[in-house]
Amino acid sequence: MRSEEFMTAYKELTKRFHRMHQLSHLSSMAHWDQATMMPEGGNDARAEALAELSVIMHQSMTQPDLADLFARAKEESLDEWEAANLREMHTHWQNENVLPEDLVRDKSLAGAKCEHAWRSQRPANDWEGFAANLKPVVELSRKEAEIRSQATGVSRYDALLNLYEPGMTSAKLDEIFGDVKTWLPELITKVQAKQKSESCLIPEGPFSVASQEALGRDVMGLMGFNFNGGRLDVSAHPFCGGVPEDVRLTTRYDESDFTQALMGVVHETGHACYEQNLRRDWISQPVSEARSMGIHESQSLFFEMQIGRHPAFLSLILPLLKKHFADQPAMALDNLQTLYTRVNPAFIRVDADEVTYPAHVILRYEIERALMEGEMEVDDIPAAWNEKMQAYLGVDTRGNFQNGPMQDIHWTDGSFGYFPSYTLGAMYAAQQFAAIRKVLPDVDAMIGKGDLAPIFAWLRENIWRNGSRYDTDTLITKATGESLNPQFFREHLEARYL
Amino acid sequence: MRSEEFMTAYKELTKRFHRMHQLSHLSSMAHWDQATMMPEGGNDARAEALAELSVIMHQSMTQPDLADLFARAKEESLDEWEAANLREMHTHWQNENVLPEDLVRDKSLAGAKCEHAWRSQRPANDWEGFAANLKPVVELSRKEAEIRSQATGVSRYDALLNLYEPGMTSAKLDEIFGDVKTWLPELITKVQAKQKSESCLIPEGPFSVASQEALGRDVMGLMGFNFNGGRLDVSAHPFCGGVPEDVRLTTRYDESDFTQALMGVVHETGHACYEQNLRRDWISQPVSEARSMGIHESQSLFFEMQIGRHPAFLSLILPLLKKHFADQPAMALDNLQTLYTRVNPAFIRVDADEVTYPAHVILRYEIERALMEGEMEVDDIPAAWNEKMQAYLGVDTRGNFQNGPMQDIHWTDGSFGYFPSYTLGAMYAAQQFAAIRKVLPDVDAMIGKGDLAPIFAWLRENIWRNGSRYDTDTLITKATGESLNPQFFREHLEARYL
């Protein structure tokens, strides 16, 4: 009798989260539509509908009987996956439960307004207009950070960071990024000096959107994307959205340059394959969700950096390039390899090479932490941005807001704490590739032959299918034999670029 | 004090319906995506998410405090629009409140399953497979009809009919359709005899999808569609979906024949303009919704039949045809006019000319009413279908399920009671055009000159902006000076075709 009563508590919780999964589905799809399909005039109605949905989801997660259900479920006899699921459900519940409903709605509306206006403000370089919308978003995020900080006992920024990267702290980030800052500037200088003498032809366009899209689809297929459960579309800011059963990834095309969109598609395909390979038998439960944003980015960066820009992979896809575009001297394999490993300190994070990329992330981390800790205001961002870009990459961003602090979408909807995930992801990816090389010593040759299945099988077994079964440290230790070790990333960069 | 308390009840109700509007937004968009964008493998997850949403919407409409709110609101002092809104809210509430939650969920899931399988079963002419999925849909719809019948005191079929056409009865339909059946067969015979001697060239394709789409957009623009608040896409079954702020219409293209897709776009544009011109200041409230499906179809058929196939309109869009397609003898104005007024008894309702169209509707009305009243079973449909097609149109549908009872989407999700709206719409449209001719005697010449604004202004003032302010009979009487009078439809057909 007693055990049956306990089972009811856990099962009842799984039912609640099953409903949350359905609501997330509708939210993800409406967000995807907003970014890809929705006409301009539909935005206000969409923002309102999504805000209402976020409130309904919040209400579902703040039902008064949940505390009792969790208390009872914790005494039940659960197997390993069920116990992990209960742990993840509890984290979701705590994260949602501390926020007042008004804050959830206000943040959703302020974020939608800021993001939507940003789409036209960015091309207009309109910092003033953007700042006016960003300020309320920052205020609401600070409120959220304060509430989360009080609930968890960590600092305000760390409380947000933990939403994306559970278990990570800014103390740890300071250590990791502090180390990067000791060797990265010198590495960039060395690589630039080495590359100065290398000649590099720029492929001459136009490369039609239709051809680029067809190439993208071919490469997605090569990398295991399941088109029966997903799509490729266009959006202003590339992303991977949708739901595991129907993954929607996007890119953007420049007809004068196919190289960015191509690697963009490879990157998002990494996110997509993670989602498509989460365990289906647990699909509606938190334990089957991706482990963290850092691990998610590790998959996109594994695809883009460890595989995509690998010389052997470029040789593998060269015939596809020649199938979709007219041949030209710049399409020679050597030249493509040079092109895809050029290091150029520049404005845009998403277009940055993997050597300068960490500098973009560290800059954002430092600014967003200061914003959330109340040590910086929105009006201070452009000066801080310029100062750091000058210091880390020697790039002058004065007056160039659209390619400075207005280039990213993250802060528009209050996703403060997300940016570190990118560089953590790059580090996890390098560590995973090193682990794969141990079990598949021929991995470089295998990539060149298109024998990618064993690599994806390793990822599926060690990362994808585990979802949130383990905490991040356990996941990465089980997969690679040790905790996060940034040395693998440094070695990867030095091996490829020096 | 007392009046304030009353105001709270009405205002509280408007808040509840505001939330319903947001949920409808998400539901409409997810349905649109399902029909236009979603990959096959995403269907199960989508069906589950939509079923969950339908339950949430049902729960919102069955909150125990609503009865008291309605009782209090009815005693309040409300202006005309508020009172009409209260009436419409009450109808929505009653319609939703009588259904048990399980039935709502089961019907949503059974409908999604049947509709999804139908997409591949129809091309495969797989009646057995389709019937297996349709049976549970019919059973659930019968349950719904029985519950609604007991709640409203009308017959089971009438109880469903009232969801689409409030105030309509099968007794009235028997009268209207019975009259049509006395003159339609003879009219068809006469028109066919007259058209036998007319030569008609069929335009020779291919007409690329891209050109057809560009032409469709031009024509939509000409007819006042606002692309800032809507889109045109492709789906297996053309429809007009989305929300008033973001109308999503679809068509399907056949590269060997542009004529069907073109008139399909004109038809859906009629629906779209109605939605886009509902009163924005009441947008989230039931009073601003379209009056009924019959009135909705009257707008699409006004656009398609009264304007679209009008000889003057064909002359107006002829330059657009020549802009998008190579000229050829079949593009001569006379020939196009002949082409667009040809009467051919055939299999497919959505492709039918306006003379034979009512026969398709009467057939479906008779079958669906018998199904809902328990006088016919799913297995009996093909024989009944064939018998009626032979009797009304002389068309043999034996063994041809895909172009027989499997051709439409309506029954797949249990929308029994919808079909009569099409022919009621055709009748309302003819009556509206006759009323416009009274105030704009030059209307035919105006169409030829592209001077369409006064026609749309009449529709906006008399139909679109009124939403559900009046019941259907009042709406049509205020607009045209009399109740529904099918004679206008007969006269329209006789004038155009004899």
GROMACS .gro file of C-alpha atoms in nm, chain B residues 149-371:
model
  223
  647SER     CA    1  -2.816   1.749  -2.852
  648GLN     CA    2  -2.916   1.682  -2.492
  649ALA     CA    3  -2.779   2.019  -2.383
  650THR     CA    4  -2.952   2.223  -2.653
  651GLY     CA    5  -3.266   2.025  -2.729
  652VAL     CA    6  -3.201   2.015  -3.104
  653SER     CA    7  -3.122   1.704  -3.307
  654ARG     CA    8  -2.776   1.552  -3.296
  655TYR     CA    9  -2.676   1.679  -3.639
  656ASP     CA   10  -2.826   2.021  -3.577
  657ALA     CA   11  -2.626   2.044  -3.256
  658LEU     CA   12  -2.304   2.008  -3.458
  659LEU     CA   13  -2.429   2.230  -3.742
  660ASN     CA   14  -2.479   2.507  -3.488
  661LEU     CA   15  -2.109   2.509  -3.404
  662TYR     CA   16  -2.037   2.634  -3.755
  663GLU     CA   17  -2.364   2.803  -3.847
  664PRO     CA   18  -2.536   2.924  -3.529
  665GLY     CA   19  -2.912   2.938  -3.576
  666MET     CA   20  -2.923   2.710  -3.880
  667THR     CA   21  -3.133   2.392  -3.871
  668SER     CA   22  -3.152   2.087  -4.093
  669ALA     CA   23  -3.521   2.163  -4.143
  670LYS     CA   24  -3.420   2.496  -4.300
  671LEU     CA   25  -3.141   2.329  -4.497
  672ASP     CA   26  -3.383   2.067  -4.628
  673GLU     CA   27  -3.601   2.350  -4.752
  674ILE     CA   28  -3.311   2.540  -4.914
  675PHE     CA   29  -3.133   2.238  -5.057
  676GLY     CA   30  -3.463   2.076  -5.151
  677ASP     CA   31  -3.540   2.381  -5.363
  678VAL     CA   32  -3.193   2.367  -5.523
  679LYS     CA   33  -3.250   2.003  -5.612
  680THR     CA   34  -3.566   2.103  -5.805
  681TRP     CA   35  -3.384   2.333  -6.047
  682LEU     CA   36  -3.012   2.249  -6.037
  683PRO     CA   37  -3.012   1.928  -6.250
  684GLU     CA   38  -3.202   2.105  -6.528
  685LEU     CA   39  -2.974   2.407  -6.509
  686ILE     CA   40  -2.666   2.186  -6.536
  687THR     CA   41  -2.815   2.010  -6.839
  688LYS     CA   42  -2.902   2.340  -7.007
  689VAL     CA   43  -2.562   2.493  -6.944
  690GLN     CA   44  -2.386   2.183  -7.069
  691ALA     CA   45  -2.595   2.186  -7.385
  692LYS     CA   46  -2.514   2.554  -7.439
  693GLN     CA   47  -2.142   2.504  -7.370
  694LYS     CA   48  -2.117   2.196  -7.594
  695SER     CA   49  -2.082   2.416  -7.901
  696GLU     CA   50  -1.833   2.656  -7.742
  697SER     CA   51  -1.472   2.591  -7.822
  698CYS     CA   52  -1.226   2.628  -7.540
  699LEU     CA   53  -0.847   2.615  -7.555
  700ILE     CA   54  -0.664   2.469  -7.257
  701PRO     CA   55  -0.353   2.673  -7.169
  702GLU     CA   56  -0.044   2.466  -7.229
  703GLY     CA   57   0.208   2.442  -6.949
  704PRO     CA   58   0.437   2.395  -6.782
  705PHE     CA   59   0.358   2.688  -6.553
  706SER     CA   60   0.636   2.691  -6.296
  707VAL     CA   61   0.542   2.696  -5.931
  708ALA     CA   62   0.755   3.010  -5.888
  709SER     CA   63   0.558   3.196  -6.160
  710GLN     CA   64   0.224   3.078  -6.027
  711GLU     CA   65   0.320   3.189  -5.679
  712ALA     CA   66   0.434   3.530  -5.803
  713LEU     CA   67   0.105   3.569  -5.992
  714GLY     CA   68  -0.087   3.465  -5.681
  715ARG     CA   69   0.090   3.729  -5.475
  716ASP     CA   70   0.015   3.997  -5.732
  717VAL     CA   71  -0.354   3.906  -5.733
  718MET     CA   72  -0.363   3.891  -5.352
  719GLY     CA   73  -0.219   4.242  -5.345
  720LEU     CA   74  -0.479   4.361  -5.593
  721MET     CA   75  -0.749   4.223  -5.365
  722GLY     CA   76  -0.619   4.401  -5.058
  723PHE     CA   77  -0.429   4.126  -4.877
  724ASN     CA   78  -0.185   4.276  -4.627
  725PHE     CA   79   0.145   4.088  -4.655
  726ASN     CA   80   0.275   4.257  -4.342
  727GLY     CA   81   0.017   4.051  -4.156
  728GLY     CA   82   0.014   3.723  -4.344
  729ARG     CA   83   0.175   3.472  -4.579
  730LEU     CA   84   0.105   3.247  -4.878
  731ASP     CA   85   0.234   2.888  -4.863
  732VAL     CA   86   0.166   2.541  -4.997
  733SER     CA   87  -0.036   2.261  -4.838
  734ALA     CA   88  -0.201   1.940  -4.954
  735HIS     CA   89  -0.544   2.085  -4.881
  736PRO     CA   90  -0.568   2.465  -4.933
  737PHE     CA   91  -0.690   2.657  -4.631
  738CYS     CA   92  -0.682   2.993  -4.462
  739GLY     CA   93  -0.542   2.967  -4.111
  740GLY     CA   94  -0.336   3.161  -3.864
  741VAL     CA   95  -0.481   3.449  -3.664
  742PRO     CA   96  -0.633   3.783  -3.768
  743GLU     CA   97  -0.301   3.955  -3.695
  744ASP     CA   98  -0.107   3.698  -3.901
  745VAL     CA   99  -0.321   3.523  -4.161
  746ARG     CA  100  -0.168   3.215  -4.320
  747LEU     CA  101  -0.325   3.107  -4.643
  748THR     CA  102  -0.221   2.815  -4.858
  749THR     CA  103  -0.273   2.675  -5.203
  750ARG     CA  104  -0.141   2.382  -5.406
  751TYR     CA  105   0.019   2.404  -5.749
  752ASP     CA  106  -0.012   2.190  -6.059
  753GLU     CA  107   0.253   2.290  -6.313
  754SER     CA  108   0.033   2.175  -6.600
  755ASP     CA  109  -0.261   2.399  -6.497
  756PHE     CA  110  -0.241   2.741  -6.336
  757THR     CA  111  -0.614   2.808  -6.333
  758GLN     CA  112  -0.709   2.609  -6.022
  759ALA     CA  113  -0.430   2.744  -5.800
  760LEU     CA  114  -0.505   3.099  -5.913
  761MET     CA  115  -0.874   3.082  -5.821
  762GLY     CA  116  -0.778   2.891  -5.507
  763VAL     CA  117  -0.564   3.186  -5.400
  764VAL     CA  118  -0.847   3.429  -5.482
  765HIS     CA  119  -1.083   3.215  -5.272
  766GLU     CA  120  -0.855   3.199  -4.968
  767THR     CA  121  -0.781   3.571  -5.003
  768GLY     CA  122  -1.152   3.631  -4.940
  769HIS     CA  123  -1.126   3.443  -4.611
  770ALA     CA  124  -0.804   3.627  -4.534
  771CYS     CA  125  -0.941   3.977  -4.596
  772TYR     CA  126  -1.235   3.902  -4.365
  773GLU     CA  127  -0.990   3.801  -4.090
  774GLN     CA  128  -0.756   4.093  -4.154
  775ASN     CA  129  -1.041   4.342  -4.132
  776LEU     CA  130  -1.206   4.224  -3.811
  777ARG     CA  131  -1.206   4.502  -3.554
  778ARG     CA  132  -0.863   4.525  -3.396
  779ASP     CA  133  -0.985   4.704  -3.085
  780TRP     CA  134  -1.189   4.395  -2.999
  781ILE     CA  135  -0.941   4.145  -3.141
  782SER     CA  136  -0.909   3.906  -2.849
  783GLN     CA  137  -1.282   3.887  -2.780
  784PRO     CA  138  -1.546   3.654  -2.930
  785VAL     CA  139  -1.750   3.950  -3.063
  786SER     CA  140  -1.471   4.033  -3.306
  787GLU     CA  141  -1.457   3.683  -3.449
  788ALA     CA  142  -1.601   3.596  -3.789
  789ARG     CA  143  -1.979   3.554  -3.765
  790SER     CA  144  -2.010   3.195  -3.889
  791MET     CA  145  -1.853   2.956  -4.133
  792GLY     CA  146  -2.128   3.033  -4.383
  793ILE     CA  147  -2.047   3.403  -4.366
  794HIS     CA  148  -1.676   3.316  -4.387
  795GLU     CA  149  -1.738   3.112  -4.699
  796SER     CA  150  -1.951   3.395  -4.833
  797GLN     CA  151  -1.640   3.611  -4.834
  798SER     CA  152  -1.419   3.354  -5.004
  799LEU     CA  153  -1.691   3.284  -5.258
  800PHE     CA  154  -1.761   3.654  -5.303
  801PHE     CA  155  -1.392   3.690  -5.393
  802GLU     CA  156  -1.381   3.379  -5.610
  803MET     CA  157  -1.721   3.366  -5.774
  804GLN     CA  158  -1.867   3.717  -5.763
  805ILE     CA  159  -1.538   3.892  -5.839
  806GLY     CA  160  -1.278   3.632  -5.943
  807ARG     CA  161  -1.469   3.469  -6.228
  808HIS     CA  162  -1.639   3.792  -6.330
  809PRO     CA  163  -1.546   3.861  -6.696
  810ALA     CA  164  -1.435   4.213  -6.602
  811PHE     CA  165  -1.199   4.080  -6.335
  812LEU     CA  166  -1.045   3.836  -6.579
  813SER     CA  167  -0.978   4.127  -6.813
  814LEU     CA  168  -0.825   4.316  -6.519
  815ILE     CA  169  -0.577   4.039  -6.435
  816LEU     CA  170  -0.498   3.941  -6.793
  817PRO     CA  171  -0.187   4.164  -6.798
  818LEU     CA  172  -0.066   3.987  -6.483
  819LEU     CA  173  -0.108   3.649  -6.648
  820LYS     CA  174   0.096   3.772  -6.943
  821LYS     CA  175   0.357   3.914  -6.706
  822HIS     CA  176   0.413   3.578  -6.536
  823PHE     CA  177   0.347   3.331  -6.820
  824ALA     CA  178   0.436   3.324  -7.188
  825ASP     CA  179   0.146   3.441  -7.402
  826GLN     CA  180  -0.046   3.184  -7.605
  827PRO     CA  181  -0.382   3.172  -7.786
  828ALA     CA  182  -0.549   3.016  -7.479
  829MET     CA  183  -0.468   3.337  -7.290
  830ALA     CA  184  -0.712   3.539  -7.499
  831LEU     CA  185  -0.971   3.706  -7.278
  832ASP     CA  186  -1.269   3.532  -7.441
  833ASN     CA  187  -1.106   3.198  -7.395
  834LEU     CA  188  -1.020   3.266  -7.031
  835GLN     CA  189  -1.380   3.367  -6.965
  836THR     CA  190  -1.499   3.046  -7.127
  837LEU     CA  191  -1.243   2.849  -6.930
  838TYR     CA  192  -1.345   2.996  -6.597
  839THR     CA  193  -1.716   2.941  -6.653
  840ARG     CA  194  -1.707   2.590  -6.792
  841VAL     CA  195  -1.949   2.357  -6.622
  842ASN     CA  196  -1.830   2.000  -6.587
  843PRO     CA  197  -1.982   1.754  -6.345
  844ALA     CA  198  -1.675   1.585  -6.197
  845PHE     CA  199  -1.529   1.417  -5.891
  846ILE     CA  200  -1.368   1.692  -5.688
  847ARG     CA  201  -1.559   1.946  -5.482
  848VAL     CA  202  -1.278   2.201  -5.440
  849ASP     CA  203  -1.216   2.203  -5.814
  850ALA     CA  204  -1.585   2.216  -5.904
  851ASP     CA  205  -1.744   2.500  -6.097
  852GLU     CA  206  -2.000   2.705  -5.912
  853VAL     CA  207  -2.295   2.541  -6.088
  854THR     CA  208  -2.219   2.183  -5.992
  855TYR     CA  209  -2.069   2.278  -5.654
  856PRO     CA  210  -2.399   2.275  -5.461
  857ALA     CA  211  -2.453   1.913  -5.564
  858HIS     CA  212  -2.123   1.819  -5.394
  859VAL     CA  213  -2.232   1.996  -5.078
  860ILE     CA  214  -2.584   1.851  -5.070
  861LEU     CA  215  -2.438   1.502  -5.109
  862ARG     CA  216  -2.203   1.554  -4.812
  863TYR     CA  217  -2.478   1.714  -4.606
  864GLU     CA  218  -2.704   1.415  -4.659
  865ILE     CA  219  -2.432   1.165  -4.577
  866GLU     CA  220  -2.291   1.341  -4.271
  867ARG     CA  221  -2.633   1.401  -4.127
  868ALA     CA  222  -2.719   1.031  -4.167
  869LEU     CA  223  -2.383   0.941  -4.009
   0.00000   0.00000   0.00000
